[in-house]
Short mmCIF file of C-alpha atoms in Angstrom, two decimals:
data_model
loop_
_atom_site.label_atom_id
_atom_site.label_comp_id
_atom_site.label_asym_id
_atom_site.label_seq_id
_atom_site.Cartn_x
_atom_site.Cartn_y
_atom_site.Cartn_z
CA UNK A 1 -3.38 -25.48 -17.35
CA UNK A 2 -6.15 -24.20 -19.84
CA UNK A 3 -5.50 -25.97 -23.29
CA UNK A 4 -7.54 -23.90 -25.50
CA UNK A 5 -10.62 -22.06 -25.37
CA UNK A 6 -13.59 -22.90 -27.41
CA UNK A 7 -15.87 -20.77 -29.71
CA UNK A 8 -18.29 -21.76 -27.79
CA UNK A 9 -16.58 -20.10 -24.60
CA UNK A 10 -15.85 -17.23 -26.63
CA UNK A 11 -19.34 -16.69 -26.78
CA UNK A 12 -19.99 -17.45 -23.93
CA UNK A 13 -17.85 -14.62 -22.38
CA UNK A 14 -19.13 -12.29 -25.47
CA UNK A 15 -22.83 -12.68 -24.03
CA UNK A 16 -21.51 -12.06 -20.26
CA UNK A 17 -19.54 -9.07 -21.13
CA UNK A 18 -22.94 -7.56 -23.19
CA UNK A 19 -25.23 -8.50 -20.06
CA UNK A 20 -22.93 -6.54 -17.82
CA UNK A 21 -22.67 -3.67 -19.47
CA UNK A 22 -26.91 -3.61 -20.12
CA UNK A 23 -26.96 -2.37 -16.58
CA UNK A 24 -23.75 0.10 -16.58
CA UNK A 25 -22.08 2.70 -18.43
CA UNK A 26 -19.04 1.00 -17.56
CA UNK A 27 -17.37 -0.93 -20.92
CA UNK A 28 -15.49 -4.82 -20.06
CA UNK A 29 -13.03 -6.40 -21.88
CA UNK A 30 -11.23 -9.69 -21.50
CA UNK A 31 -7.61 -10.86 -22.38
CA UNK A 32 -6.26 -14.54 -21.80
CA UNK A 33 -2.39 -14.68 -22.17
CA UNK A 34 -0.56 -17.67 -23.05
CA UNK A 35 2.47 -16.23 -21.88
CA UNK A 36 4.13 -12.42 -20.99
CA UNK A 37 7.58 -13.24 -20.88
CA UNK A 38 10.41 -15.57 -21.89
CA UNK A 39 12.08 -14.86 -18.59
CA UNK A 40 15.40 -15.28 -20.55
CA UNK A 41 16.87 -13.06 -18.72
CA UNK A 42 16.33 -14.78 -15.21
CA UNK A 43 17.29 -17.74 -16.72
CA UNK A 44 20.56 -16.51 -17.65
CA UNK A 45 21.35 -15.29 -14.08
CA UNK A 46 20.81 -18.43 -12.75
CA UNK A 47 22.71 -19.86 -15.27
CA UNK A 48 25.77 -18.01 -14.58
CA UNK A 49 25.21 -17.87 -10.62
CA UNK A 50 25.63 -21.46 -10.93
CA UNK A 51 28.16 -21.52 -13.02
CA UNK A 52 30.69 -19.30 -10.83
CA UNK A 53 29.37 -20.74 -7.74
CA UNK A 54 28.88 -24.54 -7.88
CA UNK A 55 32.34 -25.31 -9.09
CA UNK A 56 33.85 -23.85 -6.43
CA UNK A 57 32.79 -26.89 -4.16
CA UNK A 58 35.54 -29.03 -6.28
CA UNK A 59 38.52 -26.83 -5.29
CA UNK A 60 39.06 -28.67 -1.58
CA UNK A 61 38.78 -31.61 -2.84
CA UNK A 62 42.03 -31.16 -5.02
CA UNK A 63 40.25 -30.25 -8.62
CA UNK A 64 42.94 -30.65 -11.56
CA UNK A 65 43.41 -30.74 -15.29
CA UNK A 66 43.13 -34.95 -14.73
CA UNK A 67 39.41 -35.42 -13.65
CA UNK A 68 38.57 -33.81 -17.34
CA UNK A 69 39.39 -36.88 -19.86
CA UNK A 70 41.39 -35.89 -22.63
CA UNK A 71 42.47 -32.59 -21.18
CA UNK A 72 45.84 -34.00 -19.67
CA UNK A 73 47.70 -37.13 -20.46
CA UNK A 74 48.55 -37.77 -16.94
CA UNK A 75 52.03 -37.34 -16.86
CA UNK A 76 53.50 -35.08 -14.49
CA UNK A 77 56.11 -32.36 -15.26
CA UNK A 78 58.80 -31.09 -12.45
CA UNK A 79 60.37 -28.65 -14.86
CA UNK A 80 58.73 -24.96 -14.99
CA UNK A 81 57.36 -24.97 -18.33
CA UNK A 82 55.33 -28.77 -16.77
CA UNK A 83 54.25 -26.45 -13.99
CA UNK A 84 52.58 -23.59 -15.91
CA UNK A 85 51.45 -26.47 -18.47
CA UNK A 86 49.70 -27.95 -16.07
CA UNK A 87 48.42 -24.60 -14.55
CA UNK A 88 46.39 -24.21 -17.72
CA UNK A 89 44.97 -27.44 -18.47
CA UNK A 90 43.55 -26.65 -14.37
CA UNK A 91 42.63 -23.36 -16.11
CA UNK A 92 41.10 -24.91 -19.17
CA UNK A 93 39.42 -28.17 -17.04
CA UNK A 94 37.79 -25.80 -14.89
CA UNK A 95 36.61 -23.56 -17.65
CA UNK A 96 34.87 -26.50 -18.79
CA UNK A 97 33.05 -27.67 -15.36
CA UNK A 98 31.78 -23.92 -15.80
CA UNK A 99 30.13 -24.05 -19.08
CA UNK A 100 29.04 -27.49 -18.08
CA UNK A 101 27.36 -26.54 -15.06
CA UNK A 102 26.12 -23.20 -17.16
CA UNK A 103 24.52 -25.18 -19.76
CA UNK A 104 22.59 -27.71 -17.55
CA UNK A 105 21.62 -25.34 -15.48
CA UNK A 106 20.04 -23.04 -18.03
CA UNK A 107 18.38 -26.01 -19.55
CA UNK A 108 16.89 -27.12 -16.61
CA UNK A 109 15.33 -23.01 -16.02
CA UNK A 110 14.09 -23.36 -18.73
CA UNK A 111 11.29 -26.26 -18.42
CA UNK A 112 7.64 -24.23 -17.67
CA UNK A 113 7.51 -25.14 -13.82
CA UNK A 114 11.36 -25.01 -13.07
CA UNK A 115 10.97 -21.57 -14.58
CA UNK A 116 8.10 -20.21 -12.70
CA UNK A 117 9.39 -21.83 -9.32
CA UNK A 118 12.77 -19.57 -9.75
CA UNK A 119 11.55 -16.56 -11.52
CA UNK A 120 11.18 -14.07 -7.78
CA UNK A 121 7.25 -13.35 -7.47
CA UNK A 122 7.79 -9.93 -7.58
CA UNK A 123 9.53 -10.02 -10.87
CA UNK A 124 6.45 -12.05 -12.28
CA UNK A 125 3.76 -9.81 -10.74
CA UNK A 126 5.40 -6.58 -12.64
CA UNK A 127 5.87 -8.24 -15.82
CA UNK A 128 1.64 -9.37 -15.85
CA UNK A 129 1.39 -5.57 -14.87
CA UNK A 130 2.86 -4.28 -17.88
CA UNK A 131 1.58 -6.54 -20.27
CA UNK A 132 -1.89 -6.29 -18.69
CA UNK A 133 -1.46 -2.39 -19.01
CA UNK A 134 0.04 -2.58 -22.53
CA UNK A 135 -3.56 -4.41 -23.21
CA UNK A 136 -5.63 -1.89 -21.44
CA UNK A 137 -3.99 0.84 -23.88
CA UNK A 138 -3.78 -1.12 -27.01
CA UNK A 139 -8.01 -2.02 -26.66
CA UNK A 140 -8.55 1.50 -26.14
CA UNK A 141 -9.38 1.15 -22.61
CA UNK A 142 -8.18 4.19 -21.60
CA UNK A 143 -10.17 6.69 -24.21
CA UNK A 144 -13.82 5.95 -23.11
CA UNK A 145 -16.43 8.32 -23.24
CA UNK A 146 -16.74 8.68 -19.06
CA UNK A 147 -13.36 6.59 -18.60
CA UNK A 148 -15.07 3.92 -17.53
CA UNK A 149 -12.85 0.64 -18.82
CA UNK A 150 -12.29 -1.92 -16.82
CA UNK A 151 -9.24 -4.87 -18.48
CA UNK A 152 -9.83 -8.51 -17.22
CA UNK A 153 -6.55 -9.76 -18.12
CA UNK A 154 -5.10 -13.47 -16.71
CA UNK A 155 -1.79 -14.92 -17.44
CA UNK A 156 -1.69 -18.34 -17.96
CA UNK A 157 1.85 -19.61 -17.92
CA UNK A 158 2.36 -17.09 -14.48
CA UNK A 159 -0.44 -18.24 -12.79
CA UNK A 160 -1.53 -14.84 -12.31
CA UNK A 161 -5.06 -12.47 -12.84
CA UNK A 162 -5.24 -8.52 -12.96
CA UNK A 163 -7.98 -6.35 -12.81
CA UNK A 164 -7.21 -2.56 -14.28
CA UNK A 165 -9.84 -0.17 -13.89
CA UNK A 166 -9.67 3.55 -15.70
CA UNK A 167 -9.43 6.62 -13.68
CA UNK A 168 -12.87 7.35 -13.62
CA UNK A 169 -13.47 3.91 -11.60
CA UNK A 170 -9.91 4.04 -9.72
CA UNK A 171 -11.60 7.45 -8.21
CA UNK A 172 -14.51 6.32 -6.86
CA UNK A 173 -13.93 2.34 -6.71
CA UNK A 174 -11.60 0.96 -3.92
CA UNK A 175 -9.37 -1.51 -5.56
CA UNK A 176 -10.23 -4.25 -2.80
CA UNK A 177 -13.53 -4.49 -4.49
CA UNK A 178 -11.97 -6.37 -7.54
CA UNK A 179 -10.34 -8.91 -5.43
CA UNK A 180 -13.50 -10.92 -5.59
CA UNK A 181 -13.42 -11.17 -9.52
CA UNK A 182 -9.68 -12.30 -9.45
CA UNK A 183 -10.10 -14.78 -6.93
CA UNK A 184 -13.52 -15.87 -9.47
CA UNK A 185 -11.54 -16.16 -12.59
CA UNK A 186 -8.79 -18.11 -10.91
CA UNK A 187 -10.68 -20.33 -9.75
CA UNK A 188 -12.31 -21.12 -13.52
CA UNK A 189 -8.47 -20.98 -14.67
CA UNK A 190 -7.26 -23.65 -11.94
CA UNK A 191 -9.84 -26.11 -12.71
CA UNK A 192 -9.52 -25.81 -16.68
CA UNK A 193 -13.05 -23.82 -17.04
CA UNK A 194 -11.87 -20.85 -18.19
CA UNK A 195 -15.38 -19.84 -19.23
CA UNK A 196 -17.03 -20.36 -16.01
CA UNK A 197 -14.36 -18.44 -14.44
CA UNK A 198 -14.54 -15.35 -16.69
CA UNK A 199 -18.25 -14.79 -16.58
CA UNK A 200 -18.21 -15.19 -12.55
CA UNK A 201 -15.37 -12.38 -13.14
CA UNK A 202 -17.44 -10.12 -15.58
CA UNK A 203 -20.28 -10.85 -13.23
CA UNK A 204 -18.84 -9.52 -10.40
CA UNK A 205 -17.04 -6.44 -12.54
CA UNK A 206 -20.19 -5.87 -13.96
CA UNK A 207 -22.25 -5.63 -11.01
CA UNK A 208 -19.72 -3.05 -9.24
CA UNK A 209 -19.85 -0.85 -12.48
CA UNK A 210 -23.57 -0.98 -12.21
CA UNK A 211 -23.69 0.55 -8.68
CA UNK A 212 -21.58 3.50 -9.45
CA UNK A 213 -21.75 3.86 -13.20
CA UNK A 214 -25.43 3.30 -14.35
CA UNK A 215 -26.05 3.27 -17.84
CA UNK A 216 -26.39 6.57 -19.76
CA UNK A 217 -29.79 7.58 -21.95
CA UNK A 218 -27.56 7.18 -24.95
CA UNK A 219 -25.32 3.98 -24.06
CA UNK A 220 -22.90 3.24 -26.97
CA UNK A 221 -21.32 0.23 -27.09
CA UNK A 222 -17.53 1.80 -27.42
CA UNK A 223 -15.42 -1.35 -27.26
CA UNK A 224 -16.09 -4.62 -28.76
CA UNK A 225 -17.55 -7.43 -26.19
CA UNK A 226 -15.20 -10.50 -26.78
CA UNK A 227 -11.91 -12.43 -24.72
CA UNK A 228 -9.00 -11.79 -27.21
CA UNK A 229 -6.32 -14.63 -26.53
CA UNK A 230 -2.33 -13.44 -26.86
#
């Protein structure tokens, strides 16, 4: 797991994103994300899957109101009243197995690998989509002079990388072309050089912007050249 990132990276990236987009009309921008959701949600559903489910497994073997200390004294009752007593301190023992089980259980979601391990793929992948997107529109991305943005955008605590490209690149760019530059900048994330993995990334966005999009006679510079960190 990336701990920080330098200034020194920052600039790093800065210069790689600038010597891109020398050759290209194209504009680059970078994003590292510490984290793009709580999950909470997940979490809860395990939580109370658990809960209903695991306690179940005490039923056959004869659960009641006595395994709980301090929910029964231990006496037994023949009378009616003794009977529906006893029914709900059962009631209230089990009631208590369940929030047991509910807390642990949540608890234990919650620690940064247990949570990743049980959150479903697909429910990880479309939550870096959104936030990556949310990015792409919040930088601007999306308002370029020939649409020509391309996000770099990895999330850190998913273990995840996306690469969004405007609609004038999605038009004439197949999308299998930015495989490459995930597959780059995960490799720099996985082996704690962030740096090294986003300028093999920019690199490789850069030189695929610079086949189709070459730079312009007039060439502004419409979004700034830096890795903003989230």
């Amino acid at each position: 797991m990336v701990k920080r990132i330098s200034q020194a990276d920052h600039a790093r990236i800065a210069a790689a994103i600038q010597a891109a987009e020398a050759d290209t009309a194209g504009e680059i921008f970078c994003v590292l994300a510490r984290e793009v959701s709580t999950y909470r949600d997940v979490s809860l559903l395990w939580a109370a899957g658990a809960a209903f489910v695991l306690p179940l497994a005490l039923i056959p073997f004869g659960f009641e109101a006595s395994w709980i200390p301090g929910i029964s004294a231990g006496w037994d009752a023949a009378h009616l009243a003794g009977r529906v007593t006893e029914t709900s301190q059962s009631l209230a023992a089990y009631a208590l197995v369940q929030a047991a089980v509910f807390l642990f259980v949540y608890a234990a979601v919650r620690l940064p690998t247990l949570r990743r391990l049980t959150t479903p793929r697909a429910v990880r992948r479309a939550r870096v989509r959104k936030a990556a997107l949310h990015q792409f529109l919040a930088h601007g991305l999306h308002v370029t002079e020939e649409r020509t943005g391309v996000l770099i955008f990895a999330a850190l605590g998913d273990h995840q990388v996306e690469v969004i490209a405007d609609s004038g690149i999605h038009s004439r760019v197949d999308q299998s072309v930015w495989a490459e530059a995930v597959e780059a900048l995960t490799d720099g994330l996985r082996s704690d050089r962030p740096a090294n993995g986003f300028e093999a990334a920019i690199g490789l966005v850069g030189g695929v912007l610079a086949e189709h999009f070459p730079p312009r006679p007039r060439n502004p510079n419409e979004i700034a050249d830096r890795l903003v960190e989230i």
